Structures are given as structure tokens and as C-alpha cells.
Amino acid sequence: MKAEIKPRIDLKNRTKLETVIPLKTPLIINIDPSDKCNFRCKFCPTGDLELMKKTPGRLFGPMDFDLFKKIVDDICEFDQPIKVLRLYKDGEPLLNPHFAEMIKYAKQSGCCDRVDTTTNASLLTPEISLALIDAGLDRVNISIEGVTEEQYLDFSDYKINYDKLVENVKFFYENRKQCEMIVKINGDTLSEDEKQKFYDIFGNITDGIYIESIMSCWPDFELNGVEVNEDRGIYGQQLKEVQVCPYPFYSFSINSNGLASACFIDWARKLTIGDVKTQSVKEIWQSRELKDLQIQFLKLDRKSHPICKECGQMTHGNPDDIDAFASELLGKF
């Protein structure tokens, strides 16, 4: 197998947040090209159509390209480029017909060091692959939802041509140029033979490959028949709950309708901190709403927050622990 076994995030070379925050410029901004998905995955709120109909603030469609350009232009107002512009949040990015143009506009703006995305690759044709690569995409994470067509239908309620999916992933890999590719799968529902099959299928047509564990980020969303792994975190790490959520200290998200969320897993739009249609991105990063949340966390008071108190990301998915520095950092705010 040529691929390196590694997760979609860098667990080894992470910035020590306690040495850099508060940050004048965020490290990462998530932008959602589309908050709609063509899959109905059991673990994901976006896949629950009835729930989406009842959720205020969900556009359930693609971000307007002119709004995206305004956001990128705003990001250029920071003192320095952000590290990563992450074109992914709640939905399937390839459902946005302007996705390649979005990548190209961001890359040519100089507002960010890297542009990456996550896709289920079901819509990834050779033509689209070449467009994304030529636009300058730096990294793509491909989510695989099974090793057979039957597993896709059961887990994601999607009828896929598995051979064509593999063929399209291979095409991207063979033409990727500057773009790094990571292929990952949820492994808790797979047998050992199926895990080996996953490695056999994709291990030579990607740069990185990883088998993740299932977690539940959302205390207000009940997984549909999928059990959370209580032995290990999503990346195989030991389970440990942190009191200080580190994410709002270095990142925030912009939803497809322009509403800004303090958190990239805020599917219900309950952590809104601004609106890029009426504010600049820099204003939102410096907003009172975000600062109040940061201060509450540094006071080790996350457990009293109505939305954040039971977040599964803080036990199963969080790669950073700044609890020991909370008091010191609070003084800087």
C-alpha cells in the first residue's frame, strides 16, 4: 500500500494555541458552499430532511457566488492571510455549480495559505476533478461510506455505482498535481475483512488513508441506529473531556446563507455571531458575541452554556487541550 495511514487533520504538527491566542487573524475559516447534501447518512443532521425543514436559518441550497466573493474580499482585510480556507461545513460542496470558481477566486485573492474541502465524491467526474485541481485546490478529504453498494444504500440511503466511484477517485489521484488527497471511512460498522478491503481498494490511489470511529458531536441530534464508539475518539485517541472548547479561539464558520456561526458543527444555527451580508468578516471575528463565548470558556464555564455543555466533540473529536492555560489566557482577554 502506497498511502500513508493518517487522519484528515494533522495531529502531530499543531500550533500550540496557548502560545498564540488571542489571535488578530483566525487560523481557519469554514465556508459552506452548500448546506444541502445528496446523501442521507444516519449520523448526520443534514440527512434528515424533515428536521431540515423545521430548522430556522437553513438555506438548504448553494451559497451565492457573489456573496462568496464578498466574503473572500473581506478575509483579505486581515493583517495576514489565514492558514486554511475550508470550503465545507454541513452539506456536499459539489452541489454548488460554482465550486471550482470559488476555489479559484480564493486562491487568486491571496487571502489564505491553503484551500481544502471534504466531499462524498459521488458527483466527482473526471471533468469536475480537473476543474478543482486546475483551480488550485490544496487538499481534498474524501468520505467513503461503505465498501459495497449495499452498505451505501443502508448507511447513506444512496444508490451508488461503486466501481465508478473508485474509478473517479483514482482519476483524481492520478491527476492531482498540487492537491493532497485523504480517503477515510467510518470503521465501527465494518468487519476486519471489510476494513482490509477498504485498504485494498483505496490504499494505492490516495496520499493518506484512515479508518475513523463514530462519534456524536450533537447532543440535540439522535443518531439513527448508529452507536457511538465509547472506547476511542474519532481519530483513535484516548477519550478525554476538555472544559475549554478551543475552536472559537482560532476559527469560525460562515453558512451558505451568510450567517456566521462560532462553531463548525452548529447545524441548527444556534451559535450565530454575525451575518456577512451586513458585516465584514473581520468585524465578526472581533465581535462581542464571539468574545463573550471565548471568555465563558476560559472561565471554565462551558457546562453552563445551553448549546455547548454536552458537546461530544469535547470528548471524542477535540485535538487541542488548553484547560491548564485557561486562567493565564483569560487575563489576555
Tab-separated table of N, CA and C in Angstrom, residues 116-260:
chain	number	residue	atom	x	y	z
A	116	ASP	N	-9.005	23.881	1.291
A	116	ASP	CA	-9.311	22.447	1.296
A	116	ASP	C	-10.812	22.226	1.361
A	117	THR	N	-11.215	20.982	1.195
A	117	THR	CA	-12.633	20.641	1.215
A	117	THR	C	-12.806	19.191	1.605
A	118	THR	N	-14.045	18.817	1.889
A	118	THR	CA	-14.434	17.429	2.140
A	118	THR	C	-15.634	17.111	1.269
A	119	THR	N	-15.615	15.954	0.612
A	119	THR	CA	-16.690	15.569	-0.293
A	119	THR	C	-16.971	14.078	-0.186
A	120	ASN	N	-18.208	13.689	-0.513
A	120	ASN	CA	-18.504	12.261	-0.579
A	120	ASN	C	-18.120	11.660	-1.929
A	121	ALA	N	-17.699	12.513	-2.862
A	121	ALA	CA	-17.147	12.111	-4.164
A	121	ALA	C	-18.161	11.447	-5.087
A	122	SER	N	-19.421	11.399	-4.713
A	122	SER	CA	-20.416	10.756	-5.572
A	122	SER	C	-20.637	11.529	-6.868
A	123	LEU	N	-20.364	12.840	-6.840
A	123	LEU	CA	-20.553	13.689	-8.015
A	123	LEU	C	-19.226	14.009	-8.705
A	124	LEU	N	-18.175	13.342	-8.274
A	124	LEU	CA	-16.831	13.643	-8.777
A	124	LEU	C	-16.603	12.947	-10.122
A	125	THR	N	-16.716	13.703	-11.203
A	125	THR	CA	-16.431	13.194	-12.536
A	125	THR	C	-15.012	13.613	-12.937
A	126	PRO	N	-14.443	13.017	-13.969
A	126	PRO	CA	-13.123	13.470	-14.436
A	126	PRO	C	-13.092	14.963	-14.773
A	127	GLU	N	-14.165	15.469	-15.363
A	127	GLU	CA	-14.209	16.891	-15.730
A	127	GLU	C	-14.184	17.776	-14.484
A	128	ILE	N	-14.974	17.400	-13.489
A	128	ILE	CA	-15.002	18.184	-12.248
A	128	ILE	C	-13.662	18.074	-11.528
A	129	SER	N	-13.082	16.895	-11.512
A	129	SER	CA	-11.777	16.716	-10.865
A	129	SER	C	-10.736	17.647	-11.456
A	130	LEU	N	-10.659	17.689	-12.778
A	130	LEU	CA	-9.676	18.551	-13.439
A	130	LEU	C	-9.947	20.025	-13.147
A	131	ALA	N	-11.219	20.388	-13.061
A	131	ALA	CA	-11.567	21.773	-12.756
A	131	ALA	C	-11.123	22.157	-11.347
A	132	LEU	N	-11.330	21.263	-10.380
A	132	LEU	CA	-10.929	21.549	-8.996
A	132	LEU	C	-9.421	21.633	-8.867
A	133	ILE	N	-8.732	20.713	-9.533
A	133	ILE	CA	-7.267	20.700	-9.482
A	133	ILE	C	-6.701	21.944	-10.144
A	134	ASP	N	-7.211	22.275	-11.320
A	134	ASP	CA	-6.722	23.448	-12.044
A	134	ASP	C	-7.045	24.749	-11.309
A	135	ALA	N	-8.122	24.737	-10.521
A	135	ALA	CA	-8.487	25.935	-9.744
A	135	ALA	C	-7.516	26.180	-8.594
A	136	GLY	N	-6.760	25.138	-8.209
A	136	GLY	CA	-5.754	25.313	-7.170
A	136	GLY	C	-6.066	24.673	-5.840
A	137	LEU	N	-7.037	23.774	-5.798
A	137	LEU	CA	-7.376	23.105	-4.537
A	137	LEU	C	-6.133	22.441	-3.942
A	138	ASP	N	-5.913	22.681	-2.645
A	138	ASP	CA	-4.705	22.173	-1.988
A	138	ASP	C	-4.905	20.811	-1.338
A	139	ARG	N	-6.141	20.526	-0.917
A	139	ARG	CA	-6.370	19.252	-0.251
A	139	ARG	C	-7.832	18.861	-0.360
A	140	VAL	N	-8.082	17.569	-0.579
A	140	VAL	CA	-9.444	17.056	-0.583
A	140	VAL	C	-9.523	15.851	0.343
A	141	ASN	N	-10.512	15.877	1.228
A	141	ASN	CA	-10.823	14.730	2.075
A	141	ASN	C	-12.039	14.034	1.482
A	142	ILE	N	-11.900	12.769	1.163
A	142	ILE	CA	-12.999	12.024	0.554
A	142	ILE	C	-13.582	11.062	1.581
A	143	SER	N	-14.879	11.226	1.826
A	143	SER	CA	-15.578	10.382	2.796
A	143	SER	C	-16.201	9.192	2.071
A	144	ILE	N	-15.744	8.007	2.408
A	144	ILE	CA	-16.296	6.777	1.862
A	144	ILE	C	-17.259	6.199	2.894
A	145	GLU	N	-18.445	5.784	2.446
A	145	GLU	CA	-19.496	5.362	3.382
A	145	GLU	C	-19.774	3.862	3.337
A	146	GLY	N	-18.856	3.083	2.787
A	146	GLY	CA	-19.032	1.633	2.750
A	146	GLY	C	-18.086	1.021	1.737
A	147	VAL	N	-18.001	-0.301	1.756
A	147	VAL	CA	-17.134	-0.985	0.795
A	147	VAL	C	-17.952	-1.777	-0.223
A	148	THR	N	-19.283	-1.605	-0.176
A	148	THR	CA	-20.168	-2.216	-1.161
A	148	THR	C	-21.307	-1.246	-1.459
A	149	GLU	N	-21.983	-1.465	-2.562
A	149	GLU	CA	-23.142	-0.651	-2.906
A	149	GLU	C	-24.261	-0.843	-1.889
A	150	GLU	N	-24.363	-2.047	-1.351
A	150	GLU	CA	-25.407	-2.327	-0.355
A	150	GLU	C	-25.180	-1.527	0.922
A	151	GLN	N	-23.918	-1.398	1.335
A	151	GLN	CA	-23.624	-0.618	2.533
A	151	GLN	C	-23.945	0.865	2.317
A	152	TYR	N	-23.685	1.382	1.128
A	152	TYR	CA	-24.037	2.767	0.820
A	152	TYR	C	-25.544	2.983	0.931
A	153	LEU	N	-26.293	2.058	0.400
A	153	LEU	CA	-27.743	2.189	0.426
A	153	LEU	C	-28.268	2.132	1.858
A	154	ASP	N	-27.676	1.280	2.677
A	154	ASP	CA	-28.115	1.145	4.059
A	154	ASP	C	-27.688	2.333	4.909
A	155	PHE	N	-26.457	2.767	4.764
A	155	PHE	CA	-25.902	3.791	5.651
A	155	PHE	C	-26.247	5.206	5.192
A	156	SER	N	-26.257	5.430	3.874
A	156	SER	CA	-26.445	6.783	3.346
A	156	SER	C	-27.693	6.940	2.499
A	157	ASP	N	-28.475	5.856	2.367
A	157	ASP	CA	-29.688	5.892	1.558
A	157	ASP	C	-29.394	6.432	0.162
A	158	TYR	N	-28.289	5.964	-0.405
A	158	TYR	CA	-27.850	6.454	-1.717
A	158	TYR	C	-27.446	5.270	-2.589
A	159	LYS	N	-28.010	5.224	-3.781
A	159	LYS	CA	-27.697	4.158	-4.726
A	159	LYS	C	-26.486	4.596	-5.543
A	160	ILE	N	-25.341	3.975	-5.296
A	160	ILE	CA	-24.100	4.391	-5.933
A	160	ILE	C	-23.553	3.287	-6.829
A	161	ASN	N	-22.903	3.695	-7.893
A	161	ASN	CA	-22.147	2.761	-8.732
A	161	ASN	C	-20.747	2.690	-8.136
A	162	TYR	N	-20.471	1.655	-7.356
A	162	TYR	CA	-19.227	1.624	-6.577
A	162	TYR	C	-17.993	1.577	-7.468
A	163	ASP	N	-18.052	0.820	-8.536
A	163	ASP	CA	-16.908	0.741	-9.438
A	163	ASP	C	-16.611	2.108	-10.050
A	164	LYS	N	-17.661	2.836	-10.413
A	164	LYS	CA	-17.469	4.172	-10.976
A	164	LYS	C	-16.913	5.136	-9.929
A	165	LEU	N	-17.381	5.021	-8.682
A	165	LEU	CA	-16.842	5.850	-7.597
A	165	LEU	C	-15.342	5.645	-7.456
A	166	VAL	N	-14.907	4.393	-7.408
A	166	VAL	CA	-13.480	4.088	-7.266
A	166	VAL	C	-12.700	4.602	-8.474
A	167	GLU	N	-13.275	4.425	-9.648
A	167	GLU	CA	-12.625	4.898	-10.875
A	167	GLU	C	-12.428	6.412	-10.845
A	168	ASN	N	-13.438	7.147	-10.361
A	168	ASN	CA	-13.341	8.604	-10.297
A	168	ASN	C	-12.348	9.075	-9.240
A	169	VAL	N	-12.287	8.379	-8.099
A	169	VAL	CA	-11.289	8.699	-7.074
A	169	VAL	C	-9.885	8.456	-7.626
A	170	LYS	N	-9.719	7.365	-8.330
A	170	LYS	CA	-8.417	7.050	-8.933
A	170	LYS	C	-8.013	8.114	-9.948
A	171	PHE	N	-8.964	8.568	-10.750
A	171	PHE	CA	-8.664	9.602	-11.745
A	171	PHE	C	-8.168	10.876	-11.065
A	172	PHE	N	-8.869	11.271	-9.991
A	172	PHE	CA	-8.428	12.472	-9.274
A	172	PHE	C	-6.999	12.290	-8.767
A	173	TYR	N	-6.739	11.155	-8.167
A	173	TYR	CA	-5.409	10.892	-7.608
A	173	TYR	C	-4.331	10.957	-8.683
A	174	GLU	N	-4.590	10.376	-9.811
A	174	GLU	CA	-3.577	10.324	-10.871
A	174	GLU	C	-3.350	11.672	-11.541
A	175	ASN	N	-4.274	12.622	-11.344
A	175	ASN	CA	-4.155	13.946	-11.962
A	175	ASN	C	-4.060	15.078	-10.933
A	176	ARG	N	-3.759	14.750	-9.680
A	176	ARG	CA	-3.952	15.677	-8.572
A	176	ARG	C	-2.951	16.834	-8.512
A	177	LYS	N	-1.808	16.730	-9.151
A	177	LYS	CA	-0.784	17.791	-9.126
A	177	LYS	C	-0.493	18.209	-7.687
A	178	GLN	N	-0.839	19.465	-7.335
A	178	GLN	CA	-0.521	20.010	-6.014
A	178	GLN	C	-1.482	19.548	-4.932
A	179	CYS	N	-2.562	18.897	-5.299
A	179	CYS	CA	-3.634	18.613	-4.347
A	179	CYS	C	-3.402	17.304	-3.601
A	180	GLU	N	-3.323	17.393	-2.288
A	180	GLU	CA	-3.207	16.199	-1.464
A	180	GLU	C	-4.581	15.565	-1.291
A	181	MET	N	-4.630	14.234	-1.287
A	181	MET	CA	-5.891	13.520	-1.122
A	181	MET	C	-5.836	12.621	0.114
A	182	ILE	N	-6.884	12.700	0.934
A	182	ILE	CA	-7.063	11.807	2.070
A	182	ILE	C	-8.404	11.083	1.887
A	183	VAL	N	-8.387	9.767	1.995
A	183	VAL	CA	-9.610	8.974	1.906
A	183	VAL	C	-9.873	8.351	3.276
A	184	LYS	N	-11.096	8.517	3.779
A	184	LYS	CA	-11.396	7.993	5.117
A	184	LYS	C	-12.764	7.335	5.134
A	185	ILE	N	-12.974	6.493	6.142
A	185	ILE	CA	-14.228	5.769	6.291
A	185	ILE	C	-14.527	5.596	7.776
A	186	ASN	N	-15.807	5.538	8.132
A	186	ASN	CA	-16.193	5.149	9.490
A	186	ASN	C	-16.053	3.636	9.602
A	187	GLY	N	-15.216	3.186	10.532
A	187	GLY	CA	-14.894	1.765	10.592
A	187	GLY	C	-15.642	0.947	11.617
A	188	ASP	N	-16.426	1.592	12.483
A	188	ASP	CA	-17.059	0.856	13.578
A	188	ASP	C	-18.134	-0.119	13.104
A	189	THR	N	-18.661	0.097	11.900
A	189	THR	CA	-19.678	-0.813	11.374
A	189	THR	C	-19.077	-1.842	10.415
A	190	LEU	N	-17.757	-1.848	10.264
A	190	LEU	CA	-17.094	-2.752	9.328
A	190	LEU	C	-16.452	-3.934	10.062
A	191	SER	N	-16.444	-5.065	9.427
A	191	SER	CA	-15.696	-6.220	9.938
A	191	SER	C	-14.218	-6.021	9.631
A	192	GLU	N	-13.370	-6.856	10.215
A	192	GLU	CA	-11.936	-6.755	9.938
A	192	GLU	C	-11.647	-7.029	8.462
A	193	ASP	N	-12.374	-7.963	7.864
A	193	ASP	CA	-12.184	-8.244	6.437
A	193	ASP	C	-12.605	-7.048	5.586
A	194	GLU	N	-13.671	-6.351	6.001
A	194	GLU	CA	-14.127	-5.176	5.245
A	194	GLU	C	-13.154	-4.010	5.396
A	195	LYS	N	-12.547	-3.886	6.566
A	195	LYS	CA	-11.521	-2.852	6.740
A	195	LYS	C	-10.340	-3.115	5.817
A	196	GLN	N	-9.930	-4.369	5.705
A	196	GLN	CA	-8.836	-4.714	4.807
A	196	GLN	C	-9.238	-4.461	3.356
A	197	LYS	N	-10.490	-4.738	3.041
A	197	LYS	CA	-10.983	-4.469	1.688
A	197	LYS	C	-10.892	-2.975	1.370
A	198	PHE	N	-11.230	-2.138	2.344
A	198	PHE	CA	-11.115	-0.677	2.171
A	198	PHE	C	-9.674	-0.291	1.845
A	199	TYR	N	-8.722	-0.837	2.605
A	199	TYR	CA	-7.310	-0.556	2.333
A	199	TYR	C	-6.902	-1.059	0.951
A	200	ASP	N	-7.394	-2.230	0.591
A	200	ASP	CA	-7.028	-2.820	-0.701
A	200	ASP	C	-7.560	-1.983	-1.866
A	201	ILE	N	-8.775	-1.451	-1.712
A	201	ILE	CA	-9.392	-0.679	-2.792
A	201	ILE	C	-8.738	0.682	-2.960
A	202	PHE	N	-8.507	1.381	-1.843
A	202	PHE	CA	-8.078	2.785	-1.925
A	202	PHE	C	-6.620	3.020	-1.543
A	203	GLY	N	-5.956	2.030	-0.999
A	203	GLY	CA	-4.612	2.238	-0.454
A	203	GLY	C	-3.563	2.673	-1.446
A	204	ASN	N	-3.775	2.407	-2.732
A	204	ASN	CA	-2.800	2.801	-3.750
A	204	ASN	C	-3.289	3.941	-4.636
A	205	ILE	N	-4.434	4.532	-4.284
A	205	ILE	CA	-4.947	5.631	-5.103
A	205	ILE	C	-5.274	6.851	-4.235
A	206	THR	N	-4.506	7.030	-3.185
A	206	THR	CA	-4.639	8.213	-2.338
A	206	THR	C	-3.323	8.460	-1.622
A	207	ASP	N	-3.141	9.708	-1.156
A	207	ASP	CA	-1.919	10.042	-0.408
A	207	ASP	C	-2.012	9.584	1.042
A	208	GLY	N	-3.202	9.721	1.618
A	208	GLY	CA	-3.418	9.321	3.003
A	208	GLY	C	-4.705	8.551	3.122
A	209	ILE	N	-4.762	7.644	4.081
A	209	ILE	CA	-5.950	6.812	4.260
A	209	ILE	C	-6.159	6.577	5.746
A	210	TYR	N	-7.438	6.510	6.154
A	210	TYR	CA	-7.678	6.364	7.592
A	210	TYR	C	-9.049	5.763	7.859
A	211	ILE	N	-9.113	4.941	8.898
A	211	ILE	CA	-10.375	4.379	9.375
A	211	ILE	C	-10.735	5.071	10.684
A	212	GLU	N	-11.791	5.855	10.659
A	212	GLU	CA	-12.211	6.621	11.821
A	212	GLU	C	-13.195	5.829	12.677
A	213	SER	N	-13.489	6.384	13.854
A	213	SER	CA	-14.536	5.830	14.711
A	213	SER	C	-15.735	6.770	14.704
A	214	ILE	N	-16.871	6.224	15.054
A	214	ILE	CA	-18.108	7.007	15.038
A	214	ILE	C	-18.237	7.795	16.335
A	215	MET	N	-18.580	9.065	16.193
A	215	MET	CA	-18.830	9.917	17.344
A	215	MET	C	-20.108	10.692	17.098
A	216	SER	N	-20.638	11.284	18.147
A	216	SER	CA	-21.800	12.158	18.023
A	216	SER	C	-21.414	13.534	18.552
A	217	CYS	N	-21.285	14.495	17.629
A	217	CYS	CA	-20.953	15.861	18.049
A	217	CYS	C	-22.147	16.539	18.709
A	218	TRP	N	-23.337	16.137	18.307
A	218	TRP	CA	-24.531	16.932	18.570
A	218	TRP	C	-25.412	16.311	19.644
A	219	PRO	N	-25.472	16.892	20.844
A	219	PRO	CA	-26.325	16.340	21.898
A	219	PRO	C	-27.810	16.468	21.576
A	220	ASP	N	-28.162	17.402	20.650
A	220	ASP	CA	-29.570	17.603	20.320
A	220	ASP	C	-29.963	16.887	19.037
A	221	PHE	N	-29.117	15.960	18.563
A	221	PHE	CA	-29.463	15.151	17.398
A	221	PHE	C	-29.180	13.691	17.717
A	222	GLU	N	-30.210	12.870	17.582
A	222	GLU	CA	-30.075	11.454	17.911
A	222	GLU	C	-29.682	10.663	16.675
A	223	LEU	N	-28.564	9.958	16.759
A	223	LEU	CA	-28.097	9.165	15.628
A	223	LEU	C	-29.109	8.075	15.298
A	224	ASN	N	-29.286	7.848	14.009
A	224	ASN	CA	-30.301	6.916	13.536
A	224	ASN	C	-29.748	5.504	13.453
A	225	GLY	N	-29.798	4.793	14.591
A	225	GLY	CA	-29.380	3.400	14.594
A	225	GLY	C	-27.884	3.185	14.538
A	226	VAL	N	-27.093	4.224	14.785
A	226	VAL	CA	-25.631	4.108	14.776
A	226	VAL	C	-25.123	4.318	16.193
A	227	GLU	N	-24.300	3.415	16.678
A	227	GLU	CA	-23.800	3.511	18.046
A	227	GLU	C	-22.480	4.264	18.099
A	228	VAL	N	-22.374	5.177	19.041
A	228	VAL	CA	-21.144	5.938	19.250
A	228	VAL	C	-20.088	5.030	19.864
A	229	ASN	N	-18.866	5.127	19.391
A	229	ASN	CA	-17.763	4.354	19.952
A	229	ASN	C	-17.362	4.964	21.294
A	230	GLU	N	-17.479	4.197	22.359
A	230	GLU	CA	-17.153	4.706	23.690
A	230	GLU	C	-15.784	4.241	24.172
A	231	ASP	N	-14.996	3.643	23.280
A	231	ASP	CA	-13.660	3.173	23.634
A	231	ASP	C	-12.555	4.068	23.099
A	232	ARG	N	-12.826	4.789	22.034
A	232	ARG	CA	-11.788	5.602	21.404
A	232	ARG	C	-12.423	6.800	20.733
A	233	GLY	N	-11.621	7.849	20.531
A	233	GLY	CA	-12.095	9.024	19.831
A	233	GLY	C	-12.144	8.794	18.331
A	234	ILE	N	-12.592	9.798	17.598
A	234	ILE	CA	-12.777	9.663	16.162
A	234	ILE	C	-11.477	9.328	15.440
A	235	TYR	N	-10.349	9.811	15.961
A	235	TYR	CA	-9.053	9.549	15.333
A	235	TYR	C	-8.250	8.489	16.075
A	236	GLY	N	-8.933	7.706	16.910
A	236	GLY	CA	-8.261	6.649	17.645
A	236	GLY	C	-7.638	7.110	18.940
A	237	GLN	N	-7.833	8.371	19.293
A	237	GLN	CA	-7.216	8.909	20.501
A	237	GLN	C	-7.988	8.489	21.751
A	238	GLN	N	-7.325	8.589	22.909
A	238	GLN	CA	-7.960	8.272	24.183
A	238	GLN	C	-9.065	9.284	24.480
A	239	LEU	N	-10.179	8.808	25.006
A	239	LEU	CA	-11.281	9.702	25.340
A	239	LEU	C	-10.916	10.558	26.544
A	240	LYS	N	-11.134	11.846	26.393
A	240	LYS	CA	-10.844	12.783	27.480
A	240	LYS	C	-11.644	14.050	27.237
A	241	GLU	N	-12.427	14.461	28.204
A	241	GLU	CA	-13.216	15.675	28.029
A	241	GLU	C	-12.424	16.903	28.453
A	242	VAL	N	-12.434	17.926	27.611
A	242	VAL	CA	-11.819	19.205	27.972
A	242	VAL	C	-12.927	20.193	28.308
A	243	GLN	N	-12.603	21.139	29.172
A	243	GLN	CA	-13.576	22.146	29.581
A	243	GLN	C	-13.578	23.356	28.656
A	244	VAL	N	-12.419	23.686	28.110
A	244	VAL	CA	-12.311	24.841	27.219
A	244	VAL	C	-12.400	24.353	25.771
A	245	CYS	N	-13.470	24.726	25.095
A	245	CYS	CA	-13.544	24.427	23.660
A	245	CYS	C	-12.555	25.331	22.941
A	246	PRO	N	-11.594	24.763	22.215
A	246	PRO	CA	-10.558	25.599	21.602
A	246	PRO	C	-10.960	26.233	20.274
A	247	TYR	N	-11.997	25.710	19.629
A	247	TYR	CA	-12.296	26.107	18.255
A	247	TYR	C	-12.572	27.594	18.062
A	248	PRO	N	-13.400	28.239	18.909
A	248	PRO	CA	-13.682	29.661	18.652
A	248	PRO	C	-12.496	30.590	18.903
A	249	PHE	N	-11.395	30.049	19.383
A	249	PHE	CA	-10.202	30.873	19.576
A	249	PHE	C	-9.362	30.983	18.307
A	250	TYR	N	-9.611	30.075	17.345
A	250	TYR	CA	-8.818	30.147	16.121
A	250	TYR	C	-9.633	29.960	14.844
A	251	SER	N	-10.965	29.790	14.972
A	251	SER	CA	-11.759	29.562	13.771
A	251	SER	C	-13.205	29.974	13.990
A	252	PHE	N	-13.925	30.134	12.897
A	252	PHE	CA	-15.385	30.227	12.930
A	252	PHE	C	-15.897	29.853	11.551
A	253	SER	N	-17.210	29.802	11.394
A	253	SER	CA	-17.803	29.288	10.161
A	253	SER	C	-18.802	30.272	9.577
A	254	ILE	N	-18.907	30.225	8.253
A	254	ILE	CA	-19.893	31.038	7.546
A	254	ILE	C	-20.795	30.095	6.762
A	255	ASN	N	-22.067	30.114	7.105
A	255	ASN	CA	-23.025	29.217	6.490
A	255	ASN	C	-23.392	29.675	5.078
A	256	SER	N	-24.059	28.818	4.344
A	256	SER	CA	-24.325	29.108	2.932
A	256	SER	C	-25.231	30.315	2.724
A	257	ASN	N	-25.996	30.700	3.757
A	257	ASN	CA	-26.852	31.878	3.643
A	257	ASN	C	-26.194	33.143	4.171
A	258	GLY	N	-24.933	33.027	4.610
A	258	GLY	CA	-24.200	34.200	5.085
A	258	GLY	C	-24.159	34.364	6.585
A	259	LEU	N	-25.002	33.626	7.322
A	259	LEU	CA	-24.937	33.696	8.781
A	259	LEU	C	-23.636	33.087	9.272
A	260	ALA	N	-23.001	33.739	10.210
A	260	ALA	CA	-21.745	33.235	10.766
A	260	ALA	C	-22.015	32.498	12.066
